[in-house]
PDB file of C-alpha atoms in Angstrom:
ATOM      1  CA  UNK A  15     -10.514  -5.363   9.726  1.00 88.00           C
ATOM      2  CA  UNK A  16     -14.145  -6.451  11.212  1.00 90.00           C
ATOM      3  CA  UNK A  17     -14.449  -8.989   8.839  1.00 92.00           C
ATOM      4  CA  UNK A  18     -11.075 -10.306   9.693  1.00 92.00           C
ATOM      5  CA  UNK A  19     -11.809  -9.934  13.919  1.00 91.00           C
ATOM      6  CA  UNK A  20     -14.749 -12.040  12.899  1.00 89.00           C
ATOM      7  CA  UNK A  21     -12.813 -14.397  10.160  1.00 85.00           C
ATOM      8  CA  UNK A  22      -9.764 -14.542  13.162  1.00 92.00           C
ATOM      9  CA  UNK A  23     -11.820 -14.739  16.252  1.00 92.00           C
ATOM     10  CA  UNK A  24      -9.812 -11.312  17.158  1.00 93.00           C
ATOM     11  CA  UNK A  25     -11.652  -7.906  18.779  1.00 94.00           C
ATOM     12  CA  UNK A  26     -10.352  -5.094  17.095  1.00 94.00           C
ATOM     13  CA  UNK A  27     -10.948  -1.688  18.269  1.00 94.00           C
ATOM     14  CA  UNK A  28     -10.114   0.460  15.623  1.00 95.00           C
ATOM     15  CA  UNK A  29      -8.671   3.966  16.432  1.00 95.00           C
ATOM     16  CA  UNK A  30      -9.319   6.761  13.635  1.00 96.00           C
ATOM     17  CA  UNK A  31      -6.208   9.618  13.923  1.00 95.00           C
ATOM     18  CA  UNK A  32      -6.743  12.920  11.709  1.00 94.00           C
ATOM     19  CA  UNK A  33      -3.373  12.370   9.231  1.00 95.00           C
ATOM     20  CA  UNK A  34      -2.793  16.141   9.764  1.00 94.00           C
ATOM     21  CA  UNK A  35      -1.926  15.394  13.715  1.00 93.00           C
ATOM     22  CA  UNK A  36       1.044  13.320  12.853  1.00 94.00           C
ATOM     23  CA  UNK A  37       2.711  15.845  11.135  1.00 91.00           C
ATOM     24  CA  UNK A  38       4.030  17.279  14.110  1.00 85.00           C
ATOM     25  CA  UNK A  39       7.485  15.722  16.008  1.00 77.00           C
ATOM     26  CA  UNK A  40       5.496  15.956  19.216  1.00 74.00           C
ATOM     27  CA  UNK A  41       2.617  14.150  18.230  1.00 83.00           C
ATOM     28  CA  UNK A  42       1.717  10.906  20.318  1.00 90.00           C
ATOM     29  CA  UNK A  43      -1.401   9.940  18.260  1.00 91.00           C
ATOM     30  CA  UNK A  44       0.280   6.477  17.621  1.00 93.00           C
ATOM     31  CA  UNK A  45       1.688   5.648  21.006  1.00 90.00           C
ATOM     32  CA  UNK A  46       0.256   2.272  22.309  1.00 91.00           C
ATOM     33  CA  UNK A  47      -1.218   0.928  19.274  1.00 95.00           C
ATOM     34  CA  UNK A  48      -1.088  -2.732  17.797  1.00 97.00           C
ATOM     35  CA  UNK A  49      -1.165  -2.032  13.893  1.00 98.00           C
ATOM     36  CA  UNK A  50      -1.130   0.947  11.256  1.00 98.00           C
ATOM     37  CA  UNK A  51      -3.568   1.127   8.405  1.00 98.00           C
ATOM     38  CA  UNK A  52      -3.304   3.815   5.589  1.00 98.00           C
ATOM     39  CA  UNK A  53      -6.402   3.539   3.407  1.00 94.00           C
ATOM     40  CA  UNK A  54      -6.779   4.922   0.176  1.00 90.00           C
ATOM     41  CA  UNK A  55      -7.668   8.582  -0.161  1.00 88.00           C
ATOM     42  CA  UNK A  56      -6.746  11.490  -2.673  1.00 85.00           C
ATOM     43  CA  UNK A  57      -5.657  15.096  -2.354  1.00 86.00           C
ATOM     44  CA  UNK A  58      -2.536  17.271  -0.708  1.00 90.00           C
ATOM     45  CA  UNK A  59      -3.936  17.873   3.018  1.00 92.00           C
ATOM     46  CA  UNK A  60      -2.700  15.482   5.762  1.00 93.00           C
ATOM     47  CA  UNK A  61      -0.298  13.305   3.108  1.00 96.00           C
ATOM     48  CA  UNK A  62       2.670  14.146   5.216  1.00 96.00           C
ATOM     49  CA  UNK A  63       1.397  12.961   7.991  1.00 96.00           C
ATOM     50  CA  UNK A  64       0.663   9.401   6.278  1.00 97.00           C
ATOM     51  CA  UNK A  65       3.861   9.566   5.348  1.00 97.00           C
ATOM     52  CA  UNK A  66       4.992  10.107   8.776  1.00 96.00           C
ATOM     53  CA  UNK A  67       2.495   7.239   9.696  1.00 97.00           C
ATOM     54  CA  UNK A  68       4.057   4.489   7.873  1.00 98.00           C
ATOM     55  CA  UNK A  69       7.376   5.811   8.765  1.00 97.00           C
ATOM     56  CA  UNK A  70       6.534   5.332  12.223  1.00 96.00           C
ATOM     57  CA  UNK A  71       5.355   1.692  11.560  1.00 97.00           C
ATOM     58  CA  UNK A  72       8.391   0.674   9.464  1.00 98.00           C
ATOM     59  CA  UNK A  73      11.172   2.251  12.308  1.00 97.00           C
ATOM     60  CA  UNK A  74       8.851   0.611  15.072  1.00 96.00           C
ATOM     61  CA  UNK A  75       8.267  -2.654  13.741  1.00 97.00           C
ATOM     62  CA  UNK A  76       4.630  -2.119  14.050  1.00 98.00           C
ATOM     63  CA  UNK A  77       2.366  -4.391  11.439  1.00 98.00           C
ATOM     64  CA  UNK A  78       1.333  -1.996   8.862  1.00 99.00           C
ATOM     65  CA  UNK A  79      -1.145  -2.227   5.595  1.00 98.00           C
ATOM     66  CA  UNK A  80      -1.461   0.462   3.068  1.00 98.00           C
ATOM     67  CA  UNK A  81      -3.968   0.415   0.297  1.00 97.00           C
ATOM     68  CA  UNK A  82      -3.468   2.251  -2.554  1.00 95.00           C
ATOM     69  CA  UNK A  83      -2.776   5.587  -1.505  1.00 96.00           C
ATOM     70  CA  UNK A  84      -1.194   3.813   2.074  1.00 97.00           C
ATOM     71  CA  UNK A  85       1.335   1.734  -0.309  1.00 97.00           C
ATOM     72  CA  UNK A  86       2.158   4.853  -1.990  1.00 97.00           C
ATOM     73  CA  UNK A  87       3.101   6.764   0.672  1.00 98.00           C
ATOM     74  CA  UNK A  88       4.772   3.357   1.926  1.00 98.00           C
ATOM     75  CA  UNK A  89       7.216   4.034  -1.074  1.00 99.00           C
ATOM     76  CA  UNK A  90       7.789   7.745  -0.496  1.00 98.00           C
ATOM     77  CA  UNK A  91       8.880   6.869   2.697  1.00 98.00           C
ATOM     78  CA  UNK A  92      11.258   4.574   1.978  1.00 99.00           C
ATOM     79  CA  UNK A  93      12.840   5.985  -0.894  1.00 98.00           C
ATOM     80  CA  UNK A  94      12.964   9.264   1.630  1.00 98.00           C
ATOM     81  CA  UNK A  95      14.601   6.733   4.309  1.00 98.00           C
ATOM     82  CA  UNK A  96      17.199   5.265   1.362  1.00 98.00           C
ATOM     83  CA  UNK A  97      18.324   8.874   0.322  1.00 97.00           C
ATOM     84  CA  UNK A  98      16.165   9.943  -2.442  1.00 98.00           C
ATOM     85  CA  UNK A  99      15.647  13.405  -0.823  1.00 95.00           C
ATOM     86  CA  UNK A 100      11.909  14.790  -1.130  1.00 96.00           C
ATOM     87  CA  UNK A 101      10.822  11.571  -3.166  1.00 98.00           C
ATOM     88  CA  UNK A 102       6.784  12.165  -3.387  1.00 97.00           C
ATOM     89  CA  UNK A 103       4.561  11.510  -5.922  1.00 96.00           C
ATOM     90  CA  UNK A 104       3.671  13.766  -8.694  1.00 93.00           C
ATOM     91  CA  UNK A 105       0.108  14.017  -7.576  1.00 93.00           C
ATOM     92  CA  UNK A 106       1.424  16.110  -4.748  1.00 94.00           C
ATOM     93  CA  UNK A 107       4.575  17.437  -6.031  1.00 94.00           C
ATOM     94  CA  UNK A 108       5.259  18.239  -9.834  1.00 90.00           C
ATOM     95  CA  UNK A 109       8.387  18.996  -9.479  1.00 92.00           C
ATOM     96  CA  UNK A 110       9.441  16.351  -7.359  1.00 94.00           C
ATOM     97  CA  UNK A 111      13.367  15.325  -7.943  1.00 94.00           C
ATOM     98  CA  UNK A 112      12.012  11.685  -7.485  1.00 95.00           C
ATOM     99  CA  UNK A 113       8.697  10.657  -8.885  1.00 94.00           C
ATOM    100  CA  UNK A 114       8.530   7.655  -7.088  1.00 95.00           C
ATOM    101  CA  UNK A 115       4.844   7.872  -7.879  1.00 94.00           C
ATOM    102  CA  UNK A 116       3.470   8.868 -10.824  1.00 91.00           C
ATOM    103  CA  UNK A 117       0.480   9.126 -13.274  1.00 87.00           C
ATOM    104  CA  UNK A 118      -0.608   6.388 -15.032  1.00 74.00           C
ATOM    105  CA  UNK A 119      -0.509   6.949 -18.778  1.00 68.00           C
ATOM    106  CA  UNK A 120       0.110   4.219 -20.751  1.00 48.00           C
ATOM    107  CA  UNK A 121      -2.626   1.682 -21.128  1.00 43.00           C
ATOM    108  CA  UNK A 122      -2.740  -1.611 -22.961  1.00 43.00           C
ATOM    109  CA  UNK A 123      -6.490  -1.820 -24.529  1.00 43.00           C
ATOM    110  CA  UNK A 124      -8.700  -4.946 -24.701  1.00 45.00           C
ATOM    111  CA  UNK A 125      -7.705  -6.007 -28.149  1.00 56.00           C
ATOM    112  CA  UNK A 126      -3.456  -5.224 -27.003  1.00 50.00           C
ATOM    113  CA  UNK A 127      -2.903  -1.791 -28.541  1.00 50.00           C
ATOM    114  CA  UNK A 128      -1.074   0.366 -26.820  1.00 46.00           C
ATOM    115  CA  UNK A 129      -2.536   3.806 -26.170  1.00 47.00           C
ATOM    116  CA  UNK A 130      -1.528   7.391 -24.663  1.00 57.00           C
ATOM    117  CA  UNK A 131      -4.267   9.236 -22.246  1.00 51.00           C
ATOM    118  CA  UNK A 132      -4.115  11.859 -20.457  1.00 57.00           C
ATOM    119  CA  UNK A 133      -6.129  13.542 -17.254  1.00 52.00           C
ATOM    120  CA  UNK A 134      -9.040  14.986 -20.252  1.00 53.00           C
ATOM    121  CA  UNK A 135      -8.988  11.462 -22.265  1.00 51.00           C
ATOM    122  CA  UNK A 136     -12.615   9.401 -22.289  1.00 43.00           C
ATOM    123  CA  UNK A 137     -13.032   5.799 -21.005  1.00 42.00           C
ATOM    124  CA  UNK A 138     -11.886   8.126 -17.100  1.00 43.00           C
ATOM    125  CA  UNK A 139      -8.594   9.216 -18.604  1.00 47.00           C
ATOM    126  CA  UNK A 140      -6.227   7.915 -16.312  1.00 62.00           C
ATOM    127  CA  UNK A 141      -8.269   5.950 -13.796  1.00 71.00           C
ATOM    128  CA  UNK A 142      -7.737   2.491 -13.434  1.00 77.00           C
ATOM    129  CA  UNK A 143     -11.183   0.682 -13.039  1.00 76.00           C
ATOM    130  CA  UNK A 144     -12.333  -3.040 -11.448  1.00 82.00           C
ATOM    131  CA  UNK A 145     -11.558  -6.295 -11.198  1.00 88.00           C
ATOM    132  CA  UNK A 146      -7.612  -7.211 -12.595  1.00 89.00           C
ATOM    133  CA  UNK A 147      -5.601  -9.871 -12.492  1.00 93.00           C
ATOM    134  CA  UNK A 148      -2.199  -9.950 -10.539  1.00 96.00           C
ATOM    135  CA  UNK A 149       0.493 -12.506 -10.385  1.00 97.00           C
ATOM    136  CA  UNK A 150       1.877 -12.845  -6.599  1.00 98.00           C
ATOM    137  CA  UNK A 151       5.737 -13.587  -6.526  1.00 98.00           C
ATOM    138  CA  UNK A 152       6.247 -16.805  -4.197  1.00 98.00           C
ATOM    139  CA  UNK A 153       8.256 -16.870  -1.162  1.00 97.00           C
ATOM    140  CA  UNK A 154       6.240 -13.365  -0.352  1.00 98.00           C
ATOM    141  CA  UNK A 155       4.280 -13.045   2.936  1.00 98.00           C
ATOM    142  CA  UNK A 156       1.554 -12.092   0.354  1.00 98.00           C
ATOM    143  CA  UNK A 157       1.857 -14.845  -1.292  1.00 98.00           C
ATOM    144  CA  UNK A 158       1.675 -17.091   1.401  1.00 98.00           C
ATOM    145  CA  UNK A 159      -1.551 -15.306   2.505  1.00 98.00           C
ATOM    146  CA  UNK A 160      -3.668 -16.002  -0.560  1.00 97.00           C
ATOM    147  CA  UNK A 161      -2.113 -19.766  -0.767  1.00 97.00           C
ATOM    148  CA  UNK A 162      -1.478 -19.036  -4.711  1.00 97.00           C
ATOM    149  CA  UNK A 163      -0.071 -17.502  -7.750  1.00 97.00           C
ATOM    150  CA  UNK A 164      -2.865 -15.467  -9.542  1.00 97.00           C
ATOM    151  CA  UNK A 165      -4.914 -13.353  -7.797  1.00 94.00           C
ATOM    152  CA  UNK A 166      -8.264 -10.805  -8.745  1.00 94.00           C
ATOM    153  CA  UNK A 167      -8.805  -7.750  -7.118  1.00 93.00           C
ATOM    154  CA  UNK A 168     -10.653  -4.641  -7.463  1.00 90.00           C
ATOM    155  CA  UNK A 169      -8.864  -1.218  -8.356  1.00 86.00           C
ATOM    156  CA  UNK A 170      -9.969   2.816  -8.491  1.00 83.00           C
ATOM    157  CA  UNK A 171      -6.666   4.983  -8.983  1.00 82.00           C
ATOM    158  CA  UNK A 172      -4.678   6.776 -11.655  1.00 87.00           C
ATOM    159  CA  UNK A 173      -1.034   6.812  -9.901  1.00 92.00           C
ATOM    160  CA  UNK A 174       1.191   4.120  -9.498  1.00 93.00           C
ATOM    161  CA  UNK A 175       4.716   3.146  -8.445  1.00 94.00           C
ATOM    162  CA  UNK A 176       7.250   4.319 -11.385  1.00 94.00           C
ATOM    163  CA  UNK A 177       8.860   1.110 -12.303  1.00 93.00           C
ATOM    164  CA  UNK A 178      12.579   3.778 -13.179  1.00 93.00           C
ATOM    165  CA  UNK A 179      12.995   3.291  -9.326  1.00 95.00           C
ATOM    166  CA  UNK A 180      12.656  -0.100  -9.014  1.00 96.00           C
ATOM    167  CA  UNK A 181      16.488  -1.465  -9.342  1.00 96.00           C
ATOM    168  CA  UNK A 182      17.412   1.018  -6.798  1.00 97.00           C
ATOM    169  CA  UNK A 183      14.095   0.064  -4.667  1.00 98.00           C
ATOM    170  CA  UNK A 184      14.383  -3.650  -4.635  1.00 98.00           C
ATOM    171  CA  UNK A 185      18.081  -3.001  -3.602  1.00 98.00           C
ATOM    172  CA  UNK A 186      17.657  -1.680  -0.696  1.00 98.00           C
ATOM    173  CA  UNK A 187      15.361  -4.310   0.295  1.00 98.00           C
ATOM    174  CA  UNK A 188      11.654  -3.507  -0.913  1.00 99.00           C
ATOM    175  CA  UNK A 189      10.220  -6.439  -2.106  1.00 99.00           C
ATOM    176  CA  UNK A 190       8.019  -6.171  -5.262  1.00 98.00           C
ATOM    177  CA  UNK A 191       5.499  -8.850  -4.050  1.00 98.00           C
ATOM    178  CA  UNK A 192       2.435  -8.326  -6.780  1.00 97.00           C
ATOM    179  CA  UNK A 193       2.842  -7.151 -10.317  1.00 96.00           C
ATOM    180  CA  UNK A 194       0.245  -6.785 -13.149  1.00 93.00           C
ATOM    181  CA  UNK A 195      -0.629  -9.524 -14.962  1.00 91.00           C
ATOM    182  CA  UNK A 196       1.170  -8.058 -17.793  1.00 89.00           C
ATOM    183  CA  UNK A 197       4.181  -7.635 -15.509  1.00 91.00           C
ATOM    184  CA  UNK A 198       4.346  -3.853 -16.572  1.00 90.00           C
ATOM    185  CA  UNK A 199       2.376  -2.316 -12.863  1.00 92.00           C
ATOM    186  CA  UNK A 200       3.105  -2.658  -9.340  1.00 96.00           C
ATOM    187  CA  UNK A 201       0.201  -3.759  -7.493  1.00 96.00           C
ATOM    188  CA  UNK A 202       2.144  -5.156  -3.710  1.00 98.00           C
ATOM    189  CA  UNK A 203       4.975  -3.968  -2.279  1.00 98.00           C
ATOM    190  CA  UNK A 204       6.941  -5.260   1.209  1.00 99.00           C
ATOM    191  CA  UNK A 205       9.232  -4.250   3.162  1.00 99.00           C
ATOM    192  CA  UNK A 206      12.149  -7.166   3.655  1.00 98.00           C
ATOM    193  CA  UNK A 207      13.882  -5.369   6.910  1.00 98.00           C
ATOM    194  CA  UNK A 208      10.665  -5.426   8.439  1.00 98.00           C
ATOM    195  CA  UNK A 209       8.103  -8.272   9.910  1.00 98.00           C
ATOM    196  CA  UNK A 210       4.926  -7.370   8.349  1.00 98.00           C
ATOM    197  CA  UNK A 211       4.729  -4.449   6.295  1.00 99.00           C
ATOM    198  CA  UNK A 212       2.685  -4.892   3.203  1.00 99.00           C
ATOM    199  CA  UNK A 213       1.568  -2.730   0.654  1.00 98.00           C
ATOM    200  CA  UNK A 214      -1.562  -2.863  -1.999  1.00 97.00           C
ATOM    201  CA  UNK A 215      -2.557  -0.952  -4.894  1.00 95.00           C
ATOM    202  CA  UNK A 216      -5.920  -2.788  -5.229  1.00 95.00           C
ATOM    203  CA  UNK A 217      -8.505  -2.163  -2.719  1.00 94.00           C
ATOM    204  CA  UNK A 218      -9.153  -5.421  -1.027  1.00 93.00           C
ATOM    205  CA  UNK A 219     -11.926  -3.979   1.728  1.00 92.00           C
ATOM    206  CA  UNK A 220     -14.149  -4.344  -2.074  1.00 89.00           C
ATOM    207  CA  UNK A 221     -13.794  -7.754  -1.548  1.00 89.00           C
ATOM    208  CA  UNK A 222     -14.182  -8.616   1.669  1.00 91.00           C
ATOM    209  CA  UNK A 223     -16.969 -10.414   3.365  1.00 88.00           C
ATOM    210  CA  UNK A 224     -18.077 -11.696   6.822  1.00 87.00           C
ATOM    211  CA  UNK A 225     -17.605 -15.151   6.485  1.00 84.00           C
ATOM    212  CA  UNK A 226     -14.603 -15.448   4.969  1.00 85.00           C
ATOM    213  CA  UNK A 227     -12.624 -12.091   5.758  1.00 87.00           C
ATOM    214  CA  UNK A 228      -9.592 -11.222   3.357  1.00 93.00           C
ATOM    215  CA  UNK A 229      -6.238 -13.092   3.311  1.00 96.00           C
ATOM    216  CA  UNK A 230      -4.382  -9.287   3.889  1.00 97.00           C
ATOM    217  CA  UNK A 231      -6.779  -8.118   6.732  1.00 95.00           C
ATOM    218  CA  UNK A 232      -6.867 -11.582   8.634  1.00 96.00           C
ATOM    219  CA  UNK A 233      -3.052 -11.627   8.284  1.00 97.00           C
ATOM    220  CA  UNK A 234      -2.958  -7.831   9.238  1.00 97.00           C
ATOM    221  CA  UNK A 235      -5.172  -8.788  12.418  1.00 97.00           C
ATOM    222  CA  UNK A 236      -3.210 -11.713  13.338  1.00 97.00           C
ATOM    223  CA  UNK A 237       0.070  -9.235  13.248  1.00 98.00           C
ATOM    224  CA  UNK A 238      -1.607  -7.303  15.304  1.00 98.00           C
ATOM    225  CA  UNK A 239      -2.031  -9.711  17.746  1.00 96.00           C
ATOM    226  CA  UNK A 240       1.285 -10.866  18.124  1.00 97.00           C
ATOM    227  CA  UNK A 241       2.542  -7.314  18.201  1.00 97.00           C
ATOM    228  CA  UNK A 242       0.390  -6.925  20.797  1.00 95.00           C
ATOM    229  CA  UNK A 243       1.365  -9.871  22.846  1.00 93.00           C
ATOM    230  CA  UNK A 244       4.979  -9.271  22.792  1.00 93.00           C
ATOM    231  CA  UNK A 245       4.579  -5.833  23.293  1.00 89.00           C
ATOM    232  CA  UNK A 246       2.555  -6.753  26.964  1.00 83.00           C
ATOM    233  CA  UNK A 247       5.132  -9.733  27.723  1.00 70.00           C
TER     234      UNK A 247
END
């Protein structure tokens, strides 16, 4: 975000918030903020607070950028909002009735073969690592930010969006703005009911530089600046 501040000539003040502090209804930790970023992470601790952060941004039209786990909690919140009660990720709730986020188990090898992996498999098990191509959908905010259809971003994760819920969530307004090159994995989501709400499964911070910033971070900071200006009118 500091890189994006340089790139957009914006002073960025970062406030770090313990997500557990957001789990109480009376929490005012997000009051008077101009944007919400939920980064990557793992582990059950504080997960409901991260979901609450996505919910706050969604309900209050605050610019939101979710990275890796940050995208996943945004999907979980969206699913719960449209009536999928107790929707969750199998990483945190294996018995959830609506596993909108689930473990990656089917892989395409470099030879084009399909193989099944589990957590104990070789080659990082179910971990998706390294640079991957992503196809962006024209007409989305993400496409407009990058200005091109095919991008290359770096990944480090085991869990992905469960495509069994794609039709239902798309109908409710979730936009699948980016897919893996083979079209099988969701890489970017947007909320069509929100001015600026983007989640990405990859890690844009890995390719951000002080000179060039990164399209997602620069767009996020510009959205935060516009929101701050509007709120102070």
